[in-house]
Amino acid sequence: MPLVFDAPPISTSTAHLLTFFFAFSYVGSLYISKNARLSFSKHAAKSANGSPREKLRDERWRDDPGVIRARLVAVTIATTLCCGLVFWILRSVVGDRQDGLELTVDTTITRLGFKLYRWDLDAVYPHLITPLLFLGPLYATYLGHRLPLQARWSFRVDVKSKFCSWIGIRNYVMAPITEEVVFRGCVLAVYHMSGASTRRMIFLGPLSFGLAHAHHAWDTYNRYGRTASAAKRAIIMSLFQLSYTTIFGFHCSYLFLRTGSIYPAISAHVFCNIMGVPEITWELRRFPHRKTAIILAYIVGVAGFAYTLEPWTRFGGLYWRSRPYNNMSY
């Protein structure tokens, strides 16, 4: 049985510092190794027509296989370090008990959301909430005959080429796993140990996740030619990404806290990376004869998401207690 506390073992300021350290470690790991750092030529030509410029031979961009491999190693080490820090905090609280190491390991696994609580159908429901929200985009994909086994779907293109490339491994495997473990598991674990309320954890924790994506602005600025227009594009894209990732973080934090499990948050992350940002305007232009049906699918998806969000996430655990705040187990 995992360890619970009668009082918060760390302060709120300590939780803030740890959250900053987690984010700094994760993003900073991408720039420690020379192989993981990006490189842009000062003599590159300007981009045209609002498109990225051509990559020069001596440059290193974020989608280069060598850069991706180095960064995957870096974030794996950073994620392990963050989990180790949570373990160390819990170990210092446990003290010199005879079963201290075993208790700390069990508590760390539980608080990071790695423990599997059940194997019944209820364990599946949390993984279906995010696809339900995307009912509109899924319907548009169906209209384009791009769902699995439809006419325009191809195993070679839509599975092998997409998921078995280095970009696919980064986008659909390593990034969702490591980001959720660090920015959901580790961040929410320390905020919970500081005595933060559930609402505060949902809306405060994901801010670090959103800010952690701000470093992509430098990449955008260079790929689009280092002009005033490129700077404007980088700022706009970063602000949009900050907003989108923060809102997405609210959702994954809720899933994590309600279920006490990291796996629904990871599956939601994978699914959203596959689907991308919904583009209802483009979908309505592409299928003008199905405008009403597309809009209805979006509405039903949002309504279904709101209706199922609570009943489909009833796992319980340490993070979601019905007792008053001052009687919570930390």
mmCIF file of C-alpha atoms in Angstrom, residues 47-48 50-54 61 223-224:
data_model
loop_
_atom_site.group_PDB
_atom_site.id
_atom_site.type_symbol
_atom_site.label_atom_id
_atom_site.label_comp_id
_atom_site.label_asym_id
_atom_site.label_seq_id
_atom_site.Cartn_x
_atom_site.Cartn_y
_atom_site.Cartn_z
ATOM 1 C CA SER A 47 11.974 32.011 -47.639
ATOM 2 C CA ALA A 48 9.374 32.829 -50.256
ATOM 3 C CA GLY A 50 5.324 32.120 -46.659
ATOM 4 C CA SER A 51 6.952 28.682 -46.894
ATOM 5 C CA PRO A 52 10.006 27.385 -45.054
ATOM 6 C CA ARG A 53 13.245 27.946 -46.913
ATOM 7 C CA GLU A 54 15.365 25.121 -48.265
ATOM 8 C CA TRP A 61 17.022 20.869 -38.251
ATOM 9 C CA ARG A 223 13.420 28.051 -40.972
ATOM 10 C CA TYR A 224 11.411 30.961 -42.339
#
